CSV table of C-alpha atoms and ligand atoms in Angstrom, one decimal:
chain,number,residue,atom,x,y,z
A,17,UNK,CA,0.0,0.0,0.0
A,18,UNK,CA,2.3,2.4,1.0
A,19,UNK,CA,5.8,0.2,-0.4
A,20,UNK,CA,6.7,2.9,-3.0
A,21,UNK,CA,7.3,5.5,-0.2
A,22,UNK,CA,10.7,7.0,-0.2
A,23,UNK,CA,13.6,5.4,1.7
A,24,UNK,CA,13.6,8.2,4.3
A,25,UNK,CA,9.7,7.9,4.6
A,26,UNK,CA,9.8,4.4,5.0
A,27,UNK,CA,12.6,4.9,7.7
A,28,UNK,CA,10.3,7.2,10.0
A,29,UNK,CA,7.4,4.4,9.6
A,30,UNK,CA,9.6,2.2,10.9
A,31,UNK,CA,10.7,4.4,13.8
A,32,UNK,CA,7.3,4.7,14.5
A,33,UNK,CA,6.3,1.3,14.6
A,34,UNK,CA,9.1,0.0,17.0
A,35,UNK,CA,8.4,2.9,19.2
A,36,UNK,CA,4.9,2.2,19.7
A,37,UNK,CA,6.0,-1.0,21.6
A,38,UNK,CA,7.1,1.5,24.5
A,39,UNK,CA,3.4,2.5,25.0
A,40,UNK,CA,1.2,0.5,27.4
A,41,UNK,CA,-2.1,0.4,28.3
A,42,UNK,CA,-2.9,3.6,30.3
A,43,UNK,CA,0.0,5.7,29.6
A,44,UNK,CA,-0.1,9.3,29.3
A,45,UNK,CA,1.7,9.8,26.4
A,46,UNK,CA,3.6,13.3,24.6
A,47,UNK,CA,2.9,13.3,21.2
A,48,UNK,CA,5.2,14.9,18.8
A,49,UNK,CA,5.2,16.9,15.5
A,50,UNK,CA,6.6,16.6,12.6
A,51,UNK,CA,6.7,14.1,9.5
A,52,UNK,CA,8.1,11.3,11.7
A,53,UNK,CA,6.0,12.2,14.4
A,54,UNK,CA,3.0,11.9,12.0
A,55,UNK,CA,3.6,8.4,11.6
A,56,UNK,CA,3.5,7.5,15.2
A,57,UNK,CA,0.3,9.8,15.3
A,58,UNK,CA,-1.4,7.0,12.7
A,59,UNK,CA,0.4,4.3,14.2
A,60,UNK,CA,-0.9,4.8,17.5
A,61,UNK,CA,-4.2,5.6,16.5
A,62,UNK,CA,-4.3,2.2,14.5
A,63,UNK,CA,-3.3,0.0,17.8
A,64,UNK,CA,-5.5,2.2,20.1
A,65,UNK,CA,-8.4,1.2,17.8
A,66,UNK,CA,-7.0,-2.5,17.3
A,67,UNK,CA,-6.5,-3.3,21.6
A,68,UNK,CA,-8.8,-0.6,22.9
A,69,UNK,CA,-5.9,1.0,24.6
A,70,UNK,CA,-6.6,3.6,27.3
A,71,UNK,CA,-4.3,6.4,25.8
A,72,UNK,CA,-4.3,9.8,26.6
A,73,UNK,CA,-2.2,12.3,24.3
A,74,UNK,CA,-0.9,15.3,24.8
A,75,UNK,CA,0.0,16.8,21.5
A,76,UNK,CA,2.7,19.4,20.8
A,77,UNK,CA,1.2,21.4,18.6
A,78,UNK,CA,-1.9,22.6,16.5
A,79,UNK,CA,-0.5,20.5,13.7
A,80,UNK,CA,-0.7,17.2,15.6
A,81,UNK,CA,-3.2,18.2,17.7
A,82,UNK,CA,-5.6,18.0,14.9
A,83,UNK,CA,-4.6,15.2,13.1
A,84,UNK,CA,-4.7,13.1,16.4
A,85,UNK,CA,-8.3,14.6,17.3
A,86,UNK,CA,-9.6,14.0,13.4
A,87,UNK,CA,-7.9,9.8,14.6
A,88,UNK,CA,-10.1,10.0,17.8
A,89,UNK,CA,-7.1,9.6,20.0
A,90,UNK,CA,-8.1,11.2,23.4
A,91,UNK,CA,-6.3,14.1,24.3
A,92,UNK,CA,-5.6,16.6,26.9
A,93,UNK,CA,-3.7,19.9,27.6
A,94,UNK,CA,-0.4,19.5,30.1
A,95,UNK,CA,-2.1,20.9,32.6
A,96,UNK,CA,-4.9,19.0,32.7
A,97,UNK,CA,-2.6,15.8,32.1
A,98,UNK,CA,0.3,16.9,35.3
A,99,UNK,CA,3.0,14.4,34.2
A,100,UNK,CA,3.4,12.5,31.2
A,101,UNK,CA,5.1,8.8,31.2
A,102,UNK,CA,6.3,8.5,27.9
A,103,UNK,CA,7.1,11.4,24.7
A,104,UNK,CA,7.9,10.4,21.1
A,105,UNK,CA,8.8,12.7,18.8
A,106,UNK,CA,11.1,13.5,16.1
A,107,UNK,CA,14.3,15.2,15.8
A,108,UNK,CA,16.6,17.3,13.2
A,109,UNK,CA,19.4,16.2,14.5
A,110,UNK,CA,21.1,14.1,17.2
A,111,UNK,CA,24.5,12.8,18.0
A,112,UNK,CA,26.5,9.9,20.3
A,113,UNK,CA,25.1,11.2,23.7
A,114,UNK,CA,21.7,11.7,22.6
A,115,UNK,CA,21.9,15.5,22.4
A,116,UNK,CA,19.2,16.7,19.8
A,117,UNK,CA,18.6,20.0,17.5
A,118,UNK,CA,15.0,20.2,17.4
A,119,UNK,CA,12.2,23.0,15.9
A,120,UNK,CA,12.9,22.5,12.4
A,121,UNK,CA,8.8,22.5,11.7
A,122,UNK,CA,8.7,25.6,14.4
A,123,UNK,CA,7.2,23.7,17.5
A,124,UNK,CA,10.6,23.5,19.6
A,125,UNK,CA,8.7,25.5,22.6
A,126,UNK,CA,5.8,23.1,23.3
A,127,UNK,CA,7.7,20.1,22.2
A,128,UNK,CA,10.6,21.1,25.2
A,129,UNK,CA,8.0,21.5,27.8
A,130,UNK,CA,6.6,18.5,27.0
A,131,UNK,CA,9.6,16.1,26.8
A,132,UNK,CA,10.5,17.1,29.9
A,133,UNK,CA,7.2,17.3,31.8
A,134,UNK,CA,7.6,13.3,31.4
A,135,UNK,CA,9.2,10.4,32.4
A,136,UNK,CA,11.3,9.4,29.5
A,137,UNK,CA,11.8,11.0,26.0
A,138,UNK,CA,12.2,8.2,23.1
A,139,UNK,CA,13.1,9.8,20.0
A,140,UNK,CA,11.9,8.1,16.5
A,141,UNK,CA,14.4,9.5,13.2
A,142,UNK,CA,15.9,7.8,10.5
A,143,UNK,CA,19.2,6.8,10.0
A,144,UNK,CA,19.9,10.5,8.0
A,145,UNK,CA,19.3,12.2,11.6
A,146,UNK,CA,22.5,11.0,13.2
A,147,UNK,CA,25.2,13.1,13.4
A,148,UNK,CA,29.0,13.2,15.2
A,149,UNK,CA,28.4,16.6,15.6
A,150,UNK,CA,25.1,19.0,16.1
A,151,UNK,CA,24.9,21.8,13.7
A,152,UNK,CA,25.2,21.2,10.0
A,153,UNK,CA,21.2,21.8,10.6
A,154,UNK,CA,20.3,25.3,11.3
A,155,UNK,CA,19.2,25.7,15.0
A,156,UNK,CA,16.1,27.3,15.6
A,157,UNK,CA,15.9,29.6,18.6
A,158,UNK,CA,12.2,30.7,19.8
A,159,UNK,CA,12.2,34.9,20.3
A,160,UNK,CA,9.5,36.8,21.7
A,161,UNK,CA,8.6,39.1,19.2
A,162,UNK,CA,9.2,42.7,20.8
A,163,UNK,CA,13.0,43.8,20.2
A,164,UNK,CA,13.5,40.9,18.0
A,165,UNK,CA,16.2,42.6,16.1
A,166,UNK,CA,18.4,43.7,19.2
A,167,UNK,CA,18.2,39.9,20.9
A,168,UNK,CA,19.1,39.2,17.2
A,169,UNK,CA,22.3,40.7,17.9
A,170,UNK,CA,22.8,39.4,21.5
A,171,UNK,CA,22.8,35.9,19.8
A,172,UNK,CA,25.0,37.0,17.2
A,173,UNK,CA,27.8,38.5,19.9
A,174,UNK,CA,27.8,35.9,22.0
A,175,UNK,CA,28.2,33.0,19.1
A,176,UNK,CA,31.5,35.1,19.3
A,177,UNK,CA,32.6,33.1,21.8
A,178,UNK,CA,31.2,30.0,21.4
A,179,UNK,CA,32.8,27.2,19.2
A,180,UNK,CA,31.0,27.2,15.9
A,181,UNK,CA,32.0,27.2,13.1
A,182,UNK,CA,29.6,29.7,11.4
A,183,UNK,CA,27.6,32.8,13.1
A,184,UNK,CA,24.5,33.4,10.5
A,185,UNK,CA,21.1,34.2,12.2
A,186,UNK,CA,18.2,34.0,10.2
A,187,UNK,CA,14.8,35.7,11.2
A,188,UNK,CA,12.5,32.2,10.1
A,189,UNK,CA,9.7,33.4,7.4
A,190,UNK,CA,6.5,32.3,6.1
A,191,UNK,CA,2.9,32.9,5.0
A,192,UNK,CA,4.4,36.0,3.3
A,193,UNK,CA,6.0,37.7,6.7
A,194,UNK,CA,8.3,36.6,9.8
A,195,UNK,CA,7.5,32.8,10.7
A,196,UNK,CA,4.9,32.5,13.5
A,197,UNK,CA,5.2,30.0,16.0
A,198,UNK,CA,2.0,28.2,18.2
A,199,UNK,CA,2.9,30.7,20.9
A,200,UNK,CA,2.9,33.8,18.9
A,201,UNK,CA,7.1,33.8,18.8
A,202,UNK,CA,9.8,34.8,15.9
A,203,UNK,CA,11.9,32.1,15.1
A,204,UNK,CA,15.7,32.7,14.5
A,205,UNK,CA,17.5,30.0,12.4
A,206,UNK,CA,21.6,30.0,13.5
A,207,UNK,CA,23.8,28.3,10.9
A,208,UNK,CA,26.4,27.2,13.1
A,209,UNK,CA,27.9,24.3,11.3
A,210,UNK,CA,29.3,22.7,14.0
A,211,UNK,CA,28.2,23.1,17.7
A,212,UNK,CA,31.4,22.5,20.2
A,213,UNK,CA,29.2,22.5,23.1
A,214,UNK,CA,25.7,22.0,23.4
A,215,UNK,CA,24.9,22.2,27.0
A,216,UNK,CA,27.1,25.4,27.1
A,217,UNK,CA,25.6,27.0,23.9
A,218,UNK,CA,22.0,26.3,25.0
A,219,UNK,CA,22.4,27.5,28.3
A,220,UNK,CA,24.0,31.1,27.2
A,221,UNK,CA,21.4,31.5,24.7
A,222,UNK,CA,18.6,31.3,27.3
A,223,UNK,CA,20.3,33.9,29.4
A,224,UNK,CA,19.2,36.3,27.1
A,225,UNK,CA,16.3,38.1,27.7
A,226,UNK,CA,14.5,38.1,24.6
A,227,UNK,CA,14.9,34.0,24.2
A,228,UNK,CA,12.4,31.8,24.4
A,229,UNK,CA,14.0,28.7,24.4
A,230,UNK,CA,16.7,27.5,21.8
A,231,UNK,CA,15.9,24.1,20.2
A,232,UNK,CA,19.0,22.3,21.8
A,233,UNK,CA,17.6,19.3,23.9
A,234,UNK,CA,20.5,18.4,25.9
A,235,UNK,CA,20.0,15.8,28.5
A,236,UNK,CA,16.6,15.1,27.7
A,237,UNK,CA,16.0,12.4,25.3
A,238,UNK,CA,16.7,9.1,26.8
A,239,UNK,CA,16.4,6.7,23.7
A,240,UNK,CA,16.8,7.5,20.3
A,241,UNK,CA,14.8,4.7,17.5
A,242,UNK,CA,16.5,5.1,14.1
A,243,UNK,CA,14.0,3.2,11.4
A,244,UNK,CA,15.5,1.7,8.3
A,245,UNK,CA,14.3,1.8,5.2
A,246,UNK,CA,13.7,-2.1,5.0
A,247,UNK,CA,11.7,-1.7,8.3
A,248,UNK,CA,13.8,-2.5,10.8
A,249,UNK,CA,14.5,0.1,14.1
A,250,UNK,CA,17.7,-0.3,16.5
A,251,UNK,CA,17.0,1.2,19.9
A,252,UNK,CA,20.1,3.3,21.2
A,253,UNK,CA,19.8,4.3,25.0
A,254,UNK,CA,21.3,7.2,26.6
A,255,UNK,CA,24.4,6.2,29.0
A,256,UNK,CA,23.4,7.8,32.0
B,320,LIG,C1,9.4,20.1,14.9
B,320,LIG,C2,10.5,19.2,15.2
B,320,LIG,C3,10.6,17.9,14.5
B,320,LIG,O1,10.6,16.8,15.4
B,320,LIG,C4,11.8,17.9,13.6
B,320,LIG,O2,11.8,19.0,12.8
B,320,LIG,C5,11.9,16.6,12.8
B,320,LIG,O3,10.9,16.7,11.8
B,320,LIG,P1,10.7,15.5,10.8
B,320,LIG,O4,10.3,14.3,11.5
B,320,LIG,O5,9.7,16.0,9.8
B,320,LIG,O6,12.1,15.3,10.1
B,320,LIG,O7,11.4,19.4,16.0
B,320,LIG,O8,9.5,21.3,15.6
């Protein structure tokens, strides 16, 4: 049915489909965005419908939100939620310690909060996702919109100091003006090349004042599930 998908389409299916054997009956469960994430989505749907599984999802953004409501997969905000047991979502990037760039489809913000409003993080890519070293993929930093330009230029003075190998910031754009994100943010897209240090990096940018949140997940993901084209997913877990 779906056999002629591309090789990196049928890698995120089967991502996906090994990840779904984390869920369990009951679970309250993070749901991600993006094109990989959209297979889970399905996925899930499919098995909740299949076992009658008691699922609620929390989705992390108005994209997934409403493809999972138009699936019938019960869902709820954060708050009403409290704590999650288990998030899958995608990733842009991630390297041998599980360190991620996220936000490449703009939903870094609600996807951070969520991921670590929960018990464990299990990332689903495929194999084109892994890196040695974040960065070759732009990093998107949230911004609140008032005084965008001057945090611009805090960002761009203190990748002065930082080791990267290129210092380009990039005000996101789309629908004919500045990118919007679910919260009402600017996006800022940094083409860094190489990131040194992430943990360093993410936690300088958040020390500014007109920063969100950056779309470095350091610390955070505990498995990564890279789907092969040919359908079979290797698990790696984070060394704590
Ligand atoms: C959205 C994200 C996505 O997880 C990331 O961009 C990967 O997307 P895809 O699965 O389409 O490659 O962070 O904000």
């Amino acid at each position: 049915m779906t056999d002629d998908l591309p090789a990196a389409e049928r890698g995120k299916r089967a991502a996906a489909a090994r990840a779904l054997e984390f869920v369990e009956d009951g679970m309250k469960l993070g749901l991600g965005t993006g094109s990989t994430a959209r297979w889970f989505v399905d996925l899930l749907a499919e098995r909740i419908k299949a076992e009658g599984l008691r699922i609620t999802g929390v989705p992390t953004s108005g994209r997934t939100r409403a493809q999972a409501a138009a699936l019938g997969i019960p869902l709820a905000t954060l708050d009403a939620a409290g704590w999650l047991d288990l998030t899958i979502d995608g990733a842009d990037e991630f390297d041998a310690d599980l360190n991620l760039v996220k936000g490449g489809g703009g939903a870094l913000l609600q996807e951070k909060i969520v991921a670590t409003a929960c018990d464990r993080m299990v990332v689903i890519a495929d194999p084109s996702k892994q890196v040695a070293t974040l960065g070759a993929f732009p990093l998107p930093v949230e911004l609140v919109r008032f005084g965008a330009s001057a945090t611009m230029r805090l960002i761009a003075a203190l990748l002065e100091h930082h080791d990267v190998a290129g210092r380009d910031v990039t005000l996101r754009r789309g629908g004919g003006g500045p990118y919007i994100s679910d919260e009402g943010n600017y996006i800022v897209d940094l083409g860094l090349g190489r990131i040194g240090d992430p943990a360093r990096l993410n936690t300088d940018l958040n020390a500014i004042p007109g920063v969100v949140e950056t779309g470095l997940f350091t610390g955070i993901a505990s498995a990564v599930v890279v789907g092969n084209p040919d359908g079979t997913a290797r698990v790696i877990e984070r060394e704590l």
